Short mmCIF file of C-alpha atoms in Angstrom, two decimals:
data_model
loop_
_atom_site.label_atom_id
_atom_site.label_comp_id
_atom_site.label_asym_id
_atom_site.label_seq_id
_atom_site.Cartn_x
_atom_site.Cartn_y
_atom_site.Cartn_z
CA MET R 1 98.07 93.42 92.66
CA ARG R 2 99.42 89.92 93.62
CA ARG R 3 102.90 91.10 92.40
CA TRP R 4 102.81 94.13 94.12
CA LEU R 5 101.57 92.36 97.47
CA ALA R 6 104.11 89.55 97.22
CA ILE R 7 106.99 92.34 97.03
CA ILE R 8 105.43 94.38 99.60
CA LEU R 9 105.20 91.21 102.26
CA ALA R 10 108.77 89.95 101.45
CA THR R 11 110.29 93.34 101.90
CA ALA R 12 108.58 94.31 105.22
CA LEU R 13 109.33 90.64 106.21
CA GLU R 14 112.84 91.01 105.45
CA LEU R 15 113.46 94.15 107.25
CA LEU R 16 111.22 92.94 110.46
CA CYS R 17 113.36 89.94 110.77
CA GLU R 18 116.56 92.12 110.39
CA PRO R 19 118.42 91.94 113.87
CA LEU R 20 119.32 95.60 113.07
CA PHE R 21 115.71 96.28 113.23
CA LEU R 22 115.14 94.78 116.49
CA LEU R 23 118.31 96.56 117.92
CA VAL R 24 116.98 100.10 117.23
CA LEU R 25 113.55 98.99 118.56
CA LEU R 26 114.97 98.03 121.60
CA ALA R 27 116.90 101.20 121.79
CA ALA R 28 113.88 103.29 121.10
CA LEU R 29 112.02 101.48 123.82
CA VAL R 30 114.59 101.92 126.23
CA LEU R 31 114.73 105.23 125.74
CA ALA R 32 111.02 105.81 125.72
CA ALA R 33 110.86 103.90 128.86
CA VAL R 34 113.76 105.26 130.81
CA ALA R 35 113.97 108.84 130.01
CA PRO R 36 110.61 109.54 131.87
CA ALA R 37 111.61 107.40 134.62
CA MET R 38 114.61 109.38 135.34
CA HIS R 39 112.70 112.63 135.65
CA TYR R 40 109.87 111.50 137.69
CA HIS R 41 111.13 113.61 140.60
CA GLN R 42 109.29 116.53 138.49
CA PHE R 43 105.92 115.91 140.29
CA GLY R 44 102.83 116.41 137.88
CA GLU R 45 104.96 116.32 134.78
CA ALA R 46 105.42 112.52 134.44
CA SER R 47 103.03 111.93 131.81
CA ARG R 48 104.49 114.63 129.75
CA MET R 49 107.69 113.45 130.02
CA ALA R 50 106.70 109.90 128.81
CA ARG R 51 105.06 111.53 125.95
CA ASP R 52 107.90 113.37 125.01
CA ALA R 53 110.46 110.59 125.44
CA GLY R 54 108.26 108.60 123.31
CA LEU R 55 107.76 111.20 120.40
CA SER R 56 111.58 111.40 120.66
CA SER R 57 111.93 107.61 120.24
CA VAL R 58 109.51 107.55 117.16
CA LEU R 59 111.59 110.51 115.61
CA ILE R 60 115.04 109.27 116.23
CA GLY R 61 114.47 105.43 115.81
CA GLY R 62 112.22 106.03 112.88
CA ALA R 63 114.67 108.11 111.15
CA VAL R 64 117.23 105.25 111.73
CA VAL R 65 114.78 102.71 110.31
CA ALA R 66 113.84 104.96 107.33
CA PHE R 67 117.20 105.89 106.45
CA VAL R 68 118.94 102.60 106.78
CA GLY R 69 116.15 100.01 105.85
CA PRO R 70 115.52 100.97 101.95
CA VAL R 71 119.34 101.35 101.65
CA ARG R 72 119.94 97.52 103.03
CA THR R 73 117.05 96.14 101.12
CA PHE R 74 117.49 97.44 97.80
CA ARG R 75 121.26 97.10 97.67
CA ARG R 76 120.96 93.23 98.81
CA GLU R 77 118.46 92.95 95.96
CA PHE R 78 120.93 94.15 93.38
CA GLU R 79 124.31 92.89 94.90
CA THR R 80 122.75 89.41 95.75
CA GLY R 81 121.02 89.20 92.27
CA THR R 82 117.50 88.44 93.60
CA ALA R 83 116.50 91.79 91.66
CA GLN R 84 117.43 89.96 88.53
CA VAL R 85 115.39 87.17 89.23
CA ALA R 86 112.32 89.34 90.35
CA LEU R 87 112.88 91.65 87.11
CA ALA R 88 112.91 88.71 85.00
CA HIS R 89 109.05 87.97 85.82
CA SER R 90 106.28 89.94 84.56
CA VAL R 91 107.00 92.74 86.95
CA SER R 92 107.79 96.03 85.65
CA ARG R 93 110.60 97.97 87.25
CA THR R 94 108.45 100.98 88.73
CA ALA R 95 106.21 98.32 90.35
CA PHE R 96 109.25 96.65 91.64
CA PHE R 97 110.44 100.07 93.25
CA LEU R 98 107.28 101.19 94.36
CA SER R 99 106.26 97.83 96.15
CA LYS R 100 109.69 97.64 97.68
CA THR R 101 109.44 101.28 98.97
CA ILE R 102 105.93 100.46 100.43
CA GLY R 103 107.30 97.11 101.90
CA CYS R 104 109.73 99.78 103.82
CA ALA R 105 107.14 101.94 104.78
CA VAL R 106 105.34 99.08 106.39
CA ALA R 107 108.25 97.97 108.42
CA TYR R 108 108.55 101.81 109.28
CA PHE R 109 104.95 102.09 110.63
CA ALA R 110 105.26 98.86 112.59
CA PHE R 111 108.15 100.36 114.29
CA VAL R 112 106.11 103.63 114.84
CA ALA R 113 103.36 101.63 116.07
CA ILE R 114 105.43 99.81 118.57
CA VAL R 115 107.11 102.62 120.17
CA SER R 116 103.97 104.90 120.03
CA LEU R 117 101.94 102.03 121.74
CA THR R 118 104.53 101.63 124.14
CA SER R 119 104.64 105.22 125.12
CA LEU R 120 100.93 105.19 125.68
CA THR R 121 101.54 102.30 127.98
CA ILE R 122 104.14 104.14 129.89
CA VAL R 123 101.88 107.05 130.09
CA ASN R 124 99.18 104.97 131.58
CA GLY R 125 101.91 103.35 134.10
CA ALA R 126 102.70 106.87 134.99
CA GLU R 127 99.37 108.05 135.73
CA ILE R 128 98.84 105.03 138.06
CA GLY R 129 102.08 105.58 139.66
CA GLY R 130 100.91 109.48 139.98
CA ARG R 131 97.92 108.36 141.85
CA PHE R 132 99.80 105.98 144.18
CA ALA R 133 102.11 108.96 144.89
CA SER R 134 99.50 111.35 145.65
CA VAL R 135 97.53 109.14 147.71
CA ARG R 136 100.37 107.58 149.87
CA GLY R 137 103.19 110.03 149.41
CA ASP R 138 105.54 107.05 148.66
CA MET R 139 108.03 108.33 145.80
CA ALA R 140 109.48 104.94 145.32
CA ARG R 141 105.85 103.65 143.93
CA LEU R 142 105.88 106.45 141.40
CA TRP R 143 107.63 105.32 138.44
CA GLY R 144 107.14 101.76 139.29
CA PRO R 145 104.16 100.45 137.59
CA SER R 146 105.42 102.53 134.22
CA PHE R 147 108.86 100.99 134.65
CA ALA R 148 107.34 97.75 135.12
CA LEU R 149 105.18 97.92 132.13
CA ALA R 150 108.13 99.18 130.09
CA VAL R 151 110.15 96.45 131.08
CA ALA R 152 107.45 93.98 130.15
CA VAL R 153 107.20 95.66 126.67
CA ILE R 154 110.67 95.18 126.19
CA VAL R 155 111.58 91.75 127.98
CA LEU R 156 108.49 89.68 127.20
CA PRO R 157 108.72 89.75 123.50
CA LEU R 158 112.41 88.65 123.62
CA VAL R 159 111.43 85.74 125.87
CA ALA R 160 108.41 84.73 123.54
CA GLY R 161 110.70 84.94 120.38
CA ALA R 162 113.31 82.79 122.08
CA VAL R 163 111.05 80.14 123.72
CA LEU R 164 108.96 80.02 119.99
CA ASN R 165 112.41 80.06 118.37
CA ARG R 166 113.47 77.07 120.21
CA PHE R 167 110.44 74.88 120.27
CA ALA R 168 108.69 75.90 117.17
CA ARG R 169 111.26 77.27 114.90
CA PHE R 170 109.53 80.63 114.62
CA ARG R 171 111.75 83.20 113.37
CA PHE R 172 113.10 84.99 116.56
CA THR R 173 113.33 88.58 115.42
CA LEU R 174 109.94 88.58 113.55
CA THR R 175 108.32 86.90 116.75
CA ALA R 176 109.80 89.21 118.89
CA ASN R 177 108.56 92.01 116.96
CA VAL R 178 105.09 90.72 116.62
CA PHE R 179 104.83 90.15 120.55
CA ALA R 180 106.16 93.62 121.12
CA LEU R 181 103.30 94.91 119.05
CA LEU R 182 100.60 92.77 120.96
CA VAL R 183 102.30 93.81 124.50
CA ALA R 184 102.34 97.27 123.66
CA PHE R 185 98.76 97.43 122.34
CA ALA R 186 97.46 95.66 125.26
CA GLY R 187 99.36 97.87 127.59
CA ALA R 188 98.13 101.02 125.86
CA PHE R 189 94.61 100.21 125.46
CA TYR R 190 93.47 98.66 128.83
CA ARG R 191 92.56 102.00 129.75
CA PHE R 192 92.11 103.77 126.58
CA ASP R 193 92.12 107.53 126.78
CA ALA R 194 90.38 108.99 123.70
CA ALA R 195 91.27 112.43 124.26
CA LEU R 196 94.88 111.78 124.73
CA ALA R 197 94.98 109.62 121.45
CA SER R 198 93.39 112.50 119.71
CA ARG R 199 96.36 114.88 120.42
CA LEU R 200 98.88 112.07 119.98
CA LEU R 201 97.76 110.99 116.58
CA PRO R 202 98.13 114.00 114.87
CA ALA R 203 101.53 114.72 116.37
CA LEU R 204 102.60 111.25 115.40
CA ALA R 205 101.49 112.07 111.86
CA LEU R 206 103.71 115.06 111.92
CA ALA R 207 106.44 113.41 113.47
CA THR R 208 106.55 110.35 110.96
CA SER R 209 106.29 112.71 107.89
CA PRO R 210 110.17 113.68 107.57
CA ALA R 211 110.92 109.99 107.86
CA LEU R 212 108.83 109.25 104.92
CA VAL R 213 110.73 111.83 102.71
CA LEU R 214 113.84 110.11 104.35
CA LEU R 215 112.74 106.72 103.23
CA ALA R 216 111.55 107.57 99.76
CA SER R 217 115.19 109.37 99.22
CA SER R 218 116.83 106.38 100.85
CA ALA R 219 115.08 104.05 98.44
CA ALA R 220 115.54 106.43 95.37
CA PHE R 221 119.46 106.51 95.90
CA ALA R 222 119.80 103.03 96.83
CA VAL R 223 118.73 101.99 93.35
CA ARG R 224 121.35 104.32 91.80
CA PHE R 225 124.38 104.13 93.92
CA LYS R 226 126.18 101.72 96.04
CA ALA R 227 125.21 101.73 100.00
CA ASN R 228 128.04 104.36 101.18
CA ALA R 229 127.18 106.96 98.42
CA ALA R 230 123.33 106.53 98.73
CA MET R 231 123.64 107.00 102.45
CA SER R 232 125.66 110.01 101.98
CA PHE R 233 123.16 111.31 99.70
CA VAL R 234 120.44 110.49 102.26
CA ALA R 235 122.47 112.28 104.92
CA LEU R 236 122.26 115.30 102.56
CA VAL R 237 118.46 115.12 102.45
CA ALA R 238 118.42 114.74 106.36
CA ALA R 239 120.48 117.93 106.76
CA CYS R 240 118.00 119.70 104.51
CA LEU R 241 114.87 118.69 106.55
CA MET R 242 116.49 119.71 109.90
CA PRO R 243 115.34 123.15 109.63
CA ALA R 244 112.08 122.16 108.67
CA LEU R 245 111.75 119.97 111.64
CA GLY R 246 112.40 122.84 114.04
CA CYS R 247 109.09 124.50 112.66
CA TYR R 248 106.95 121.46 114.13
CA CYS R 249 106.78 122.44 117.54
CA LEU R 250 104.89 119.27 118.66
CA SER R 251 106.08 119.27 122.06
CA ASP R 252 104.66 122.65 122.60
CA ALA R 253 101.33 121.83 120.99
CA LEU R 254 100.90 119.17 123.12
CA ALA R 255 101.99 120.76 126.41
CA ASP R 256 99.42 123.40 125.94
CA GLY R 257 96.75 120.71 126.24
CA GLY R 258 95.15 121.50 123.08
CA SER R 259 95.32 119.48 119.65
CA ILE R 260 97.49 120.64 116.81
CA PRO R 261 95.23 122.74 114.39
CA ALA R 262 93.94 121.00 111.61
CA GLY R 263 95.00 123.91 109.36
CA TYR R 264 98.79 123.34 110.62
CA ALA R 265 98.40 119.54 109.92
CA ALA R 266 97.09 120.21 106.25
CA LEU R 267 99.75 122.46 105.29
CA ALA R 268 102.36 119.95 106.78
CA PHE R 269 101.07 117.53 104.46
CA ALA R 270 100.45 119.62 101.35
CA VAL R 271 104.45 120.04 101.90
CA LEU R 272 104.98 116.48 102.40
CA ALA R 273 103.28 115.12 99.53
CA PRO R 274 105.60 116.71 96.86
CA ALA R 275 108.51 115.98 99.15
CA VAL R 276 107.84 112.25 99.15
CA ALA R 277 106.84 112.00 95.42
CA ALA R 278 110.00 113.83 94.19
CA PRO R 279 112.18 111.12 95.38
CA LEU R 280 109.90 108.59 94.11
CA VAL R 281 109.73 109.68 90.81
CA LEU R 282 113.70 110.11 90.75
CA GLY R 283 113.66 106.30 92.05
CA VAL R 284 111.33 105.20 88.99
CA HIS R 285 113.83 107.12 86.67
CA PHE R 286 116.87 105.50 88.11
CA ILE R 287 115.49 102.07 87.93
CA ASN R 288 114.22 102.24 84.70
CA GLY R 289 117.58 103.54 83.48
CA ARG R 290 119.93 101.16 85.10
CA ASP R 291 121.45 97.81 84.01
CA VAL R 292 120.25 95.34 86.54
CA GLN R 293 123.33 92.69 86.76
CA MET O 1 109.58 71.73 66.73
CA ASN O 2 108.06 74.40 64.55
CA GLU O 3 109.59 77.40 62.50
CA GLU O 4 108.11 80.22 65.17
CA ILE O 5 110.98 82.39 66.34
CA VAL O 6 110.73 82.67 70.02
CA ILE O 7 114.02 84.65 70.66
CA SER O 8 115.69 86.88 67.91
CA LEU O 9 118.87 88.79 68.34
CA LYS O 10 119.89 90.93 65.38
CA GLY O 11 123.35 92.88 65.41
CA VAL O 12 123.35 93.10 69.13
CA ARG O 13 126.18 94.90 70.58
CA LYS O 14 126.56 95.53 74.40
CA THR O 15 129.31 97.98 75.80
CA PHE O 16 129.69 98.41 79.52
CA ARG O 17 130.66 101.93 80.60
CA ASP O 18 132.07 103.17 83.90
CA PHE O 19 130.55 106.00 86.00
CA TRP O 20 131.90 108.70 83.78
CA LEU O 21 130.38 106.83 80.71
CA ARG O 22 133.81 105.79 79.30
CA PRO O 23 133.41 102.52 77.61
CA THR O 24 135.18 99.58 79.66
CA VAL O 25 134.45 96.40 78.00
CA ASN O 26 132.76 95.17 74.64
CA ALA O 27 130.88 92.06 76.02
CA VAL O 28 128.76 91.34 73.03
CA ASP O 29 129.87 92.52 69.71
CA GLY O 30 127.32 92.11 66.59
CA LEU O 31 125.49 89.15 67.77
CA ASP O 32 122.73 87.45 65.53
CA LEU O 33 120.76 84.61 67.10
CA SER O 34 117.57 82.91 66.73
CA VAL O 35 115.76 80.20 68.94
CA ARG O 36 112.97 78.53 67.29
CA ARG O 37 109.74 77.22 69.48
CA GLY O 38 110.38 73.79 71.20
CA GLU O 39 113.92 73.62 70.60
CA VAL O 40 116.98 73.39 73.19
CA PHE O 41 119.54 75.91 72.28
CA GLY O 42 122.69 75.95 74.04
CA LEU O 43 124.95 79.02 74.21
CA LEU O 44 128.70 77.94 74.89
CA GLY O 45 131.80 79.63 75.37
CA PRO O 46 134.61 80.21 77.55
CA ASN O 47 134.42 82.49 80.95
CA GLY O 48 133.95 86.08 79.82
CA SER O 49 132.71 85.28 76.18
CA GLY O 50 129.35 87.02 76.72
CA LYS O 51 126.86 84.40 77.36
CA SER O 52 125.61 85.60 80.47
CA THR O 53 125.42 89.20 79.08
CA THR O 54 123.41 87.61 75.97
CA ILE O 55 121.00 86.07 78.47
CA LYS O 56 120.52 89.40 80.45
CA MET O 57 119.88 91.30 77.38
CA ILE O 58 117.15 88.40 76.38
CA LEU O 59 115.67 88.93 79.94
CA GLY O 60 115.45 92.84 79.59
CA LEU O 61 117.90 93.39 82.57
CA LEU O 62 120.23 94.90 80.35
CA ASP O 63 119.76 97.34 77.26
CA PRO O 64 121.67 96.50 74.33
CA THR O 65 124.13 99.29 73.16
CA ALA O 66 123.07 98.64 69.50
CA GLY O 67 120.90 95.97 67.50
CA GLU O 68 117.60 94.30 68.18
CA VAL O 69 116.35 91.82 70.86
CA LEU O 70 112.92 90.43 70.53
CA MET O 71 111.26 87.69 72.69
CA PHE O 72 107.99 86.41 71.62
CA GLY O 73 108.35 88.91 68.85
CA ARG O 74 108.22 92.00 71.36
CA SER O 75 110.72 93.90 73.46
CA PRO O 76 112.23 91.76 76.41
CA ARG O 77 110.84 94.74 78.66
CA SER O 78 107.18 93.85 77.74
CA LEU O 79 105.41 92.31 80.62
CA SER O 80 103.42 90.05 78.50
CA ALA O 81 106.57 88.47 76.85
CA ARG O 82 108.23 87.93 80.21
CA ALA O 83 105.00 86.46 81.62
CA ARG O 84 105.80 83.48 79.34
CA LEU O 85 109.48 82.95 80.57
CA GLY O 86 111.25 81.30 83.32
CA TYR O 87 114.85 81.97 84.54
CA LEU O 88 117.28 80.04 86.50
CA PRO O 89 120.21 82.43 86.90
CA GLU O 90 123.88 81.05 87.10
CA LEU O 91 123.91 81.54 91.09
CA SER O 92 120.85 80.46 93.12
CA TYR O 93 119.86 83.71 93.83
CA MET O 94 117.18 83.66 96.75
CA HIS O 95 116.16 85.67 99.92
CA PRO O 96 117.87 83.75 102.54
CA PHE O 97 115.18 84.68 105.24
CA LEU O 98 112.50 82.81 103.40
CA THR O 99 111.54 79.23 103.57
CA ALA O 100 111.64 76.89 100.46
CA ARG O 101 107.81 77.10 100.43
CA GLU O 102 107.88 80.78 101.07
CA THR O 103 110.34 81.40 98.24
CA LEU O 104 108.21 79.64 95.90
CA MET O 105 104.98 81.39 97.15
CA TYR O 106 106.75 84.52 96.41
CA TYR O 107 107.59 83.62 92.89
CA ALA O 108 104.17 82.39 92.39
CA GLY O 109 102.95 85.77 93.53
CA LEU O 110 105.16 87.29 90.94
CA CYS O 111 104.02 85.40 88.37
CA GLY O 112 100.35 86.36 89.20
CA LEU O 113 99.00 83.38 90.51
CA SER O 114 96.34 83.41 93.33
CA ARG O 115 97.36 81.95 96.85
CA ASN O 116 95.50 78.84 96.48
CA GLU O 117 97.08 78.41 93.01
CA GLY O 118 100.30 79.26 94.38
CA ALA O 119 100.00 77.11 97.09
CA LYS O 120 98.90 74.01 94.85
CA ARG O 121 101.79 74.81 92.23
CA THR O 122 104.35 75.01 95.17
CA ALA O 123 103.55 71.74 96.52
CA GLU O 124 103.72 69.94 93.24
CA LEU O 125 107.25 71.67 92.44
CA LEU O 126 108.48 70.84 96.20
CA ALA O 127 107.60 67.24 95.38
CA MET O 128 109.35 67.44 91.76
CA VAL O 129 112.48 68.72 93.21
CA LYS O 130 112.12 66.42 96.33
CA LEU O 131 112.40 69.09 99.00
CA GLU O 132 109.10 68.19 100.67
CA ASP O 133 110.91 67.58 103.96
CA VAL O 134 112.77 70.63 104.34
CA ALA O 135 110.10 72.94 102.92
CA ASN O 136 109.70 75.04 106.06
CA ARG O 137 113.45 75.63 106.73
CA ALA O 138 114.88 78.84 105.56
CA VAL O 139 116.82 78.49 102.09
CA GLY O 140 119.72 80.63 103.69
CA GLY O 141 120.89 77.59 105.40
CA PHE O 142 120.46 75.12 102.35
CA SER O 143 123.45 73.53 100.70
CA LYS O 144 124.36 74.64 97.35
CA GLY O 145 122.67 71.72 95.81
CA MET O 146 119.50 72.21 97.54
CA ALA O 147 119.29 75.93 96.85
CA ARG O 148 120.00 74.86 93.06
CA ARG O 149 116.66 72.80 93.30
CA VAL O 150 114.64 75.36 94.96
CA ALA O 151 115.94 77.89 92.20
CA LEU O 152 115.20 75.50 89.44
CA ALA O 153 111.54 75.03 91.10
CA SER O 154 111.13 78.74 90.93
CA ALA O 155 111.90 79.16 87.29
CA LEU O 156 109.04 76.71 86.58
CA VAL O 157 106.18 78.25 88.94
CA GLY O 158 104.56 80.02 86.30
CA ARG O 159 104.40 77.37 83.78
CA PRO O 160 106.69 78.97 81.21
CA GLU O 161 106.72 78.54 77.54
CA LEU O 162 110.53 79.57 77.35
CA LEU O 163 112.97 78.56 79.94
CA VAL O 164 116.38 80.03 80.33
CA LEU O 165 118.81 78.25 82.15
CA ASP O 166 122.34 79.84 82.99
CA GLU O 167 124.47 76.87 84.03
CA PRO O 168 121.75 74.78 85.17
CA THR O 169 124.10 71.88 86.62
CA SER O 170 126.28 74.38 88.30
CA GLY O 171 127.06 73.06 91.93
CA LEU O 172 125.04 69.92 91.54
CA ASP O 173 126.45 66.40 92.42
CA PRO O 174 126.52 63.77 89.49
CA VAL O 175 123.11 62.39 90.41
CA SER O 176 121.47 65.83 90.72
CA THR O 177 122.97 66.57 87.43
CA LYS O 178 121.66 63.53 85.61
CA GLU O 179 118.07 64.58 87.23
CA VAL O 180 118.37 68.01 85.76
CA LYS O 181 119.23 66.81 82.49
CA MET O 182 116.49 64.50 82.31
CA LEU O 183 114.10 67.26 83.48
CA VAL O 184 115.31 69.48 80.61
CA LYS O 185 114.64 66.57 78.33
CA ALA O 186 111.23 65.92 79.55
CA LEU O 187 110.37 69.80 79.40
CA ALA O 188 111.40 69.87 75.64
CA ALA O 189 109.56 66.76 74.84
CA ASN O 190 106.43 68.47 76.48
CA GLY O 191 107.33 71.38 73.89
CA MET O 192 109.03 74.02 76.05
CA THR O 193 111.57 76.20 74.15
CA ILE O 194 115.00 76.11 76.45
CA LEU O 195 117.94 78.23 76.13
CA MET O 196 120.92 77.31 78.17
CA THR O 197 124.30 77.95 78.84
CA SER O 198 126.77 75.67 80.18
CA HIS O 199 130.64 75.20 80.73
CA LEU O 200 130.27 71.29 80.59
CA LEU O 201 130.14 70.49 77.04
CA ALA O 202 129.04 67.09 77.90
CA ASP O 203 125.50 68.19 79.18
CA ALA O 204 125.09 70.49 76.26
CA GLU O 205 125.64 67.43 74.04
CA ASP O 206 123.28 65.32 76.14
CA VAL O 207 120.53 67.97 76.02
CA CYS O 208 120.94 70.55 73.24
CA ASP O 209 119.47 70.46 69.74
CA ARG O 210 121.46 73.24 68.55
CA VAL O 211 124.31 75.15 69.81
CA MET O 212 126.18 78.57 69.55
CA ILE O 213 129.81 78.88 70.41
CA LEU O 214 130.75 82.38 71.50
CA ASN O 215 134.20 83.84 72.19
CA HIS O 216 135.02 87.36 72.83
CA GLY O 217 131.25 88.55 72.50
CA LYS O 218 131.34 86.97 68.80
CA ALA O 219 129.57 83.73 67.30
CA VAL O 220 132.37 81.61 66.29
CA ALA O 221 130.15 78.68 65.38
CA GLU O 222 126.59 77.63 65.26
CA GLY O 223 125.06 74.29 64.17
CA ARG O 224 122.74 71.25 64.94
CA VAL O 225 124.78 68.90 67.71
CA ALA O 226 124.01 65.94 65.53
CA GLU O 227 125.44 67.27 62.71
CA LEU O 228 128.68 68.21 64.28
CA GLY O 229 130.62 65.10 62.93
CA GLY O 230 132.43 64.33 66.32
CA SER O 231 132.47 65.47 69.98
CA LEU O 232 130.98 68.87 70.92
CA GLU O 233 134.37 69.09 72.93
CA ASP O 234 136.49 68.69 69.65
CA PHE O 235 134.41 71.18 68.07
CA PHE O 236 134.78 73.60 70.83
CA LEU O 237 138.21 73.69 71.24
CA ALA O 238 138.90 73.61 67.26
CA LYS O 239 136.61 77.05 67.58
CA VAL O 240 137.82 78.63 70.59
CA GLY O 241 141.36 77.15 70.95
CA SER O 242 143.12 75.55 73.99
CA ALA O 243 144.24 78.91 74.97
CA ASP O 244 144.61 77.85 78.71
CA GLU O 245 147.00 74.98 78.09
CA PHE O 246 149.43 77.21 76.53
CA VAL O 247 149.18 79.63 79.50
CA LEU O 248 149.57 76.55 81.89
CA ALA O 249 152.52 75.40 79.86
CA ASP O 250 154.18 78.80 79.92
CA PHE O 251 153.64 79.10 83.90
CA LEU O 252 155.18 75.42 84.52
CA SER O 253 158.12 76.24 82.24
#
C-alpha cells in the first residue's frame, strides 16, 4: 500500500504542479465566471446560466486534463528514465501503471472540485445579485456579487501562490491550486443549498464519467505509444464518446427542477465500468509487454 | 566472500526490434556471467558494447530474447528479488518537481518503508551525501554532481543486499569521485554485493574484485583484477583494441 500511495501522491503532485494544469483551470474558471455574467440580462435565469457554465467548464476543461495529463506524466516517466528507477524497486508493472493512473484521477478530481465549487460560489453570488436587482431594480448590481466572487476565486489563489513562493519557497502552481480549492469551498458553502447540491452532484458524476474513460485510455496508450500517437488514439476514443455524451441531457434534467433519475444514473455507471476497465486492462497488458529503457 | 551466486546469466541474448518486429540491433549475444555474494564485479567495455542492456536485463527492465537471467535465484521480475536491490542508473533520473528530501521519501515509499522509517532513513542518507543544506530544494535545479549524490542516496534507501551502479562516477568532480569509490569500498566491506559498469578503467581497477570486458555484446575477457599482471587499461586495450585511435589517425590524415 505504501508503494501505491507513494506513486499516487507523486503523480498527483506532478500534475498539480504543471503550469498547463493551472492554465486550463484558469480558463475553465473564467468560462464559469464570465459566461453567466454575459447573460444576466435574462432575468430570473442567472442561476441556471451559472450552473450550465459550470458544468460546461467541468466537461470541457476536465476533458483536456483527462486527455493530456496521463500522456504527459507517463511519457515523461519513460522518456526521462524515472520509470526505470521506479520499476527497479519492488513495484510490479501493473501496480505502477494503476497507481499512476489513480494519481492522474486524483488531479482530475481536484480540477472538478475547484471548478464545480466555484460554480456553486457563482450561483450563490447570482442569487444575491438577483435579490438586489428585484428589490432595488438596479441592473448593474445584478451580476456584481457573482462576478466579484468569481474574480476572488481566480485572483486570490494566484496572489497567495506568488506571495508564498516569494517568501516561503512554496510551489507556485500547487499553492495556487490549493488556495483556489479553499476559496471556492468557502464561497460555495457559506450559504449551502442542500437541494441544489443534491441535484448537481449526480449531474457532476455523469459529467465526469466520460472523462474517466478518456483518462484511462490516455494512460493505456501513453504506455505503449509516443505522445503524438497516444494522443491520436485518445482523440479517436473521444470521437467515439461524443454520441454517448449527447444522450446525457444534463442541462434539461436540471432545468426541469428535478433530479436525475436514479435508474438513469445506475445505467450510466453500468456502461461506465467496462468502458473504464477495458483501457485499464489494455494498459496493464501494454506495460507488462514492453521493454523499459 | 562466499560462493553463493547472486546474479546469474546463461546464454543471454538480446535483440532489439523495430515497430514491425524486424531485428535492428543484437545488443547482447550469448552472454554467461555470474556474480558471487560480497564481491564487487565490474562490467567494462566501449560504448555500445551491451553493458547497460545487460544491467537492464538483470533489473528486469528488458526481457532477454534468449537465455536465462536470475537474481537471487529468481526471475528479475520477482518482487521479492527486486526488494533486495538498489540501482543507480547511468544518468540521474529524478522527478524535477520533488525536493531532495521528497525524492528520498518517494523511493523509501517504493521500498515499502513506513513514513517514520522513511523519514529517518532519508535524514541519514542526506547527511551521508552531504546534502542536508539543500534538502528542501527541488532537484530540478541541482547541478549534475548534486543530482548524482541524490541518485546514489536513492539507490541505498532500502538497505539493499545487491547494488547495481551504472557509471557511478559519471559527472562527478575528482573529490566526489574519490568519495564515491570510498563509499563503494565501504559498502563492499560490509558485505554488499556490487555490480558496476564504468568507462573509467582506473575507477574499476580501484574498487573491483573481478571484471568482465564486453565488446559487441560478447564477453571478450573475464578475471580477477589482482591476477591481470599489468594495468587494467593495457589489458582492456589488448582485448578490445584501440580502434578509435585508427579512426582518428585516418581523419587527421
